[in-house]
Short mmCIF file of C-alpha atoms in Angstrom, two decimals:
data_model
loop_
_atom_site.label_atom_id
_atom_site.label_comp_id
_atom_site.label_asym_id
_atom_site.label_seq_id
_atom_site.Cartn_x
_atom_site.Cartn_y
_atom_site.Cartn_z
CA MET A 1 33.56 163.56 60.94
CA SER A 2 30.55 164.37 63.14
CA GLY A 3 30.70 163.85 66.87
CA GLN A 4 27.97 161.19 66.83
CA GLU A 5 29.62 159.10 64.12
CA LEU A 6 30.80 155.67 65.21
CA VAL A 7 34.51 154.89 65.00
CA THR A 8 36.12 151.46 65.18
CA LEU A 9 39.65 151.10 66.50
CA ASN A 10 41.74 147.94 66.37
CA VAL A 11 44.24 148.31 69.20
CA GLY A 12 46.73 145.46 69.29
CA GLY A 13 44.13 143.05 67.92
CA LYS A 14 41.29 144.12 70.24
CA VAL A 15 38.43 145.94 68.52
CA PHE A 16 36.68 148.93 70.10
CA THR A 17 33.71 150.85 68.72
CA THR A 18 32.69 154.21 70.16
CA ARG A 19 31.55 157.66 69.12
CA SER A 20 34.13 160.00 67.68
CA CYS A 21 33.21 162.69 70.22
CA THR A 22 34.28 160.31 72.99
CA LEU A 23 37.75 160.00 71.52
CA LYS A 24 38.05 163.71 70.67
CA GLN A 25 37.29 165.14 74.10
CA PHE A 26 40.80 166.54 74.42
CA PRO A 27 41.71 168.58 71.29
CA GLY A 28 45.45 168.32 71.93
CA SER A 29 45.48 164.54 72.19
CA ARG A 30 46.86 162.14 69.62
CA LEU A 31 43.47 160.46 69.34
CA THR A 32 41.99 163.72 68.06
CA ARG A 33 44.73 164.04 65.45
CA ILE A 34 44.19 160.43 64.37
CA LEU A 35 40.47 160.96 63.78
CA ASP A 36 41.08 164.28 62.01
CA GLY A 37 43.58 162.59 59.67
CA ARG A 38 46.45 164.75 60.93
CA ASP A 39 48.55 161.82 62.13
CA GLN A 40 49.94 160.05 59.08
CA GLU A 41 51.11 157.06 61.13
CA PHE A 42 47.55 155.75 61.43
CA LYS A 43 45.20 155.11 58.54
CA MET A 44 41.77 153.58 58.02
CA VAL A 45 42.05 149.97 56.81
CA GLY A 46 38.91 147.90 56.20
CA GLY A 47 36.77 150.33 58.13
CA GLN A 48 39.05 150.17 61.17
CA ILE A 49 41.90 152.33 62.43
CA PHE A 50 44.70 150.01 63.50
CA VAL A 51 46.85 151.14 66.45
CA ASP A 52 49.79 148.91 67.33
CA ARG A 53 49.53 149.33 71.09
CA ASP A 54 48.28 147.39 74.11
CA GLY A 55 44.58 146.66 73.65
CA VAL A 56 43.98 145.53 77.23
CA LEU A 57 45.28 148.80 78.66
CA PHE A 58 43.38 150.81 76.05
CA SER A 59 40.13 149.45 77.53
CA PHE A 60 40.93 151.40 80.72
CA ILE A 61 41.75 154.50 78.66
CA LEU A 62 38.47 154.27 76.77
CA ASP A 63 36.57 153.83 80.03
CA PHE A 64 38.25 156.98 81.34
CA LEU A 65 37.20 158.90 78.22
CA ARG A 66 33.62 157.71 78.65
CA THR A 67 33.25 158.34 82.39
CA HIS A 68 36.00 160.85 83.27
CA GLN A 69 36.91 158.43 86.05
CA LEU A 70 39.75 155.97 86.39
CA LEU A 71 38.34 152.78 87.88
CA LEU A 72 40.88 149.97 88.07
CA PRO A 73 40.61 146.44 89.49
CA THR A 74 41.78 146.02 93.07
CA ASP A 75 44.62 143.73 91.94
CA PHE A 76 45.74 146.01 89.08
CA SER A 77 49.53 146.38 89.10
CA ASP A 78 50.41 147.90 85.71
CA HIS A 79 50.13 151.59 86.63
CA LEU A 80 53.43 152.49 84.98
CA ARG A 81 52.51 150.73 81.74
CA LEU A 82 49.11 152.44 81.74
CA GLN A 83 50.85 155.77 82.29
CA ARG A 84 53.09 155.03 79.31
CA GLU A 85 50.03 154.38 77.15
CA ALA A 86 48.41 157.62 78.33
CA LEU A 87 51.59 159.48 77.34
CA PHE A 88 51.49 157.86 73.90
CA TYR A 89 47.93 159.08 73.31
CA GLU A 90 48.89 162.45 74.83
CA LEU A 91 46.00 162.43 77.29
CA SER A 92 47.29 164.98 79.80
CA PRO A 93 44.42 164.65 82.33
CA LEU A 94 44.93 160.90 82.55
CA VAL A 95 48.71 161.31 82.81
CA ASP A 96 48.22 163.78 85.66
CA LEU A 97 45.87 161.39 87.42
CA LEU A 98 48.35 158.54 87.16
CA ASN A 99 51.11 160.83 88.36
CA GLN A 100 49.38 161.22 91.69
CA GLU A 101 51.42 159.53 94.33
CA HIS A 102 48.67 157.25 95.63
CA MET A 103 48.07 155.83 92.15
CA LEU A 104 51.69 154.81 91.68
CA GLN A 105 52.19 153.25 95.11
CA PRO A 106 52.67 149.50 94.84
CA ARG A 107 49.68 147.50 96.00
CA PRO A 108 49.97 144.32 98.06
CA ALA A 109 50.08 141.21 95.92
CA LEU A 110 47.88 138.30 96.95
CA VAL A 111 49.80 135.03 97.19
CA GLU A 112 48.17 131.66 97.81
CA VAL A 113 50.22 128.53 98.58
CA HIS A 114 48.78 125.05 98.03
CA PHE A 115 50.57 122.16 99.74
CA LEU A 116 50.06 118.40 99.24
CA SER A 117 51.96 115.65 101.06
CA ARG A 118 51.87 112.22 99.45
CA ASN A 119 54.01 109.31 100.72
CA THR A 120 57.60 110.56 100.57
CA GLN A 121 56.89 113.62 98.44
CA ALA A 122 55.58 117.07 99.15
CA PHE A 123 54.15 119.23 96.37
CA PHE A 124 53.92 123.02 96.48
CA ARG A 125 51.96 125.29 94.16
CA VAL A 126 52.11 129.07 94.56
CA PHE A 127 49.47 131.32 92.98
CA GLY A 128 49.93 135.09 92.79
CA SER A 129 47.64 137.95 91.77
CA CYS A 130 50.62 139.78 90.25
CA SER A 131 52.78 138.04 87.65
CA LYS A 132 55.79 140.15 88.71
CA THR A 133 55.55 138.68 92.23
CA ILE A 134 55.61 135.13 90.84
CA GLU A 135 58.53 136.05 88.61
CA MET A 136 60.40 137.43 91.63
CA LEU A 137 59.66 134.32 93.72
CA THR A 138 60.82 132.05 90.88
CA GLY A 139 64.16 133.82 90.89
CA ARG A 140 64.51 133.45 94.67
CA ILE A 141 63.42 129.84 95.08
CA ALA A 142 66.19 127.30 94.59
CA VAL A 143 65.25 123.64 94.35
CA PHE A 144 68.10 121.16 94.87
CA ILE A 145 68.06 117.57 93.60
CA GLU A 146 70.36 114.83 94.92
CA GLN A 147 72.33 112.85 92.38
CA PRO A 148 75.27 110.47 92.80
CA SER A 149 78.53 112.27 92.06
CA ALA A 150 80.14 109.10 90.69
CA PRO A 151 79.07 105.49 90.09
CA ALA A 152 79.64 103.29 93.12
CA SER A 153 82.39 100.70 92.73
CA SER A 154 81.40 97.08 93.29
CA SER A 155 84.44 96.65 95.58
CA ASN A 156 83.62 99.73 97.60
CA SER A 157 81.28 99.15 100.53
CA PHE A 158 80.76 102.87 101.11
CA PRO A 159 77.69 104.49 99.55
CA PRO A 160 78.39 106.95 96.72
CA GLN A 161 78.64 110.62 97.54
CA MET A 162 75.61 112.68 96.62
CA THR A 163 75.77 116.04 94.85
CA LEU A 164 73.10 118.74 95.15
CA LEU A 165 72.19 120.13 91.75
CA PRO A 166 69.96 123.22 91.35
CA LEU A 167 66.65 122.75 89.54
CA PRO A 168 64.47 125.76 88.61
CA PRO A 169 60.78 125.73 89.68
CA GLN A 170 58.22 125.10 86.95
CA ARG A 171 56.00 127.93 85.65
CA PRO A 172 52.67 126.51 84.35
CA SER A 173 51.47 130.07 83.76
CA TYR A 174 52.38 133.70 84.46
CA HIS A 175 50.51 133.58 87.77
CA ASP A 176 51.75 130.37 89.39
CA LEU A 177 54.79 128.21 90.00
CA VAL A 178 55.19 124.64 91.26
CA PHE A 179 57.96 122.65 92.90
CA GLN A 180 58.29 119.50 94.99
CA CYS A 181 60.42 118.11 97.78
CA GLY A 182 61.16 114.46 98.59
CA SER A 183 62.06 111.24 96.79
CA ASP A 184 60.20 108.96 94.42
CA SER A 185 59.23 105.88 96.40
CA THR A 186 57.64 104.22 93.37
CA THR A 187 61.02 103.29 91.90
CA ASP A 188 64.24 101.79 93.22
CA ASN A 189 66.04 105.02 92.43
CA GLN A 190 66.06 107.08 95.61
CA THR A 191 67.39 110.14 93.86
CA GLY A 192 65.00 112.98 94.52
CA ILE A 193 64.51 116.58 95.46
CA ARG A 194 65.65 116.90 99.04
CA SER A 195 65.48 120.60 99.85
CA VAL A 196 64.06 123.91 98.73
CA LYS A 197 65.43 127.32 99.68
CA CYS A 198 63.73 130.70 99.30
CA GLN A 199 66.11 133.68 99.50
CA THR A 200 64.77 137.02 100.75
CA SER A 201 66.57 140.27 101.43
CA ARG A 202 67.17 139.37 105.10
CA TRP A 203 67.10 135.60 105.47
CA THR A 204 66.81 132.27 103.69
CA THR A 205 63.84 130.02 104.38
CA ALA A 206 64.56 126.35 103.76
CA VAL A 207 62.16 123.45 103.37
CA SER A 208 63.32 119.86 103.69
CA LEU A 209 61.43 116.57 103.74
CA ASP A 210 62.34 113.91 106.31
CA THR A 211 61.59 110.61 104.58
CA ALA A 212 63.25 108.38 107.16
CA SER A 213 60.01 107.85 109.07
CA SER A 214 56.87 106.20 107.75
CA SER A 215 55.10 109.56 107.84
CA PRO A 216 57.01 112.32 106.03
CA VAL A 217 57.80 115.38 108.11
CA ILE A 218 58.17 118.87 106.65
CA ASN A 219 60.95 120.90 108.28
CA LEU A 220 60.93 124.69 107.95
CA TYR A 221 63.84 126.77 109.22
CA ASN A 222 65.46 130.15 108.66
CA ILE A 223 69.12 130.67 107.83
CA HIS A 224 70.04 134.23 108.87
#
């Protein structure tokens, strides 16, 4: 196979076409063995070499092979997974680059909170640049809903006791979560989500909605 010959790779369903010399820059790499036919795990099928790996991360690897530079988005957070892919393809220069301490340091995740107050309800939507941050927040946010613990007796003038039941936040996508606080004033049933707690390593932040007044009031407080 000549160095100028075009090669098509199908990596995890994403198709890449480049020159063979681009992929064979490092003689000891697995990519070189694949193109030379010395790796029996990968074969040409329909004019494409199928590689059952992450196609999104391979785009960064191919860019590195083309430019000899590793240029990643500012919000990129999958350094360890990219390093794992570089190890799979046995690209030592890229592995060494990812091993550098500054490349593996965690980057700040951008988090945006949208808040909407409507009648006796408050709605929260949290967007995050890193899906792992949203996953962590989902595990730390506890939403509690009030429900009667037992039906009220007709002969009993006392209101029924209310029980707080945990309710997990909703995850519309990998990068956001939503939850609400308050009661549904559109129905006679006053059962509703009364409080939200977010547990961190040092304190618990709680959010409650005061629906006693005509204008709902959001209360934020820390429980150390």
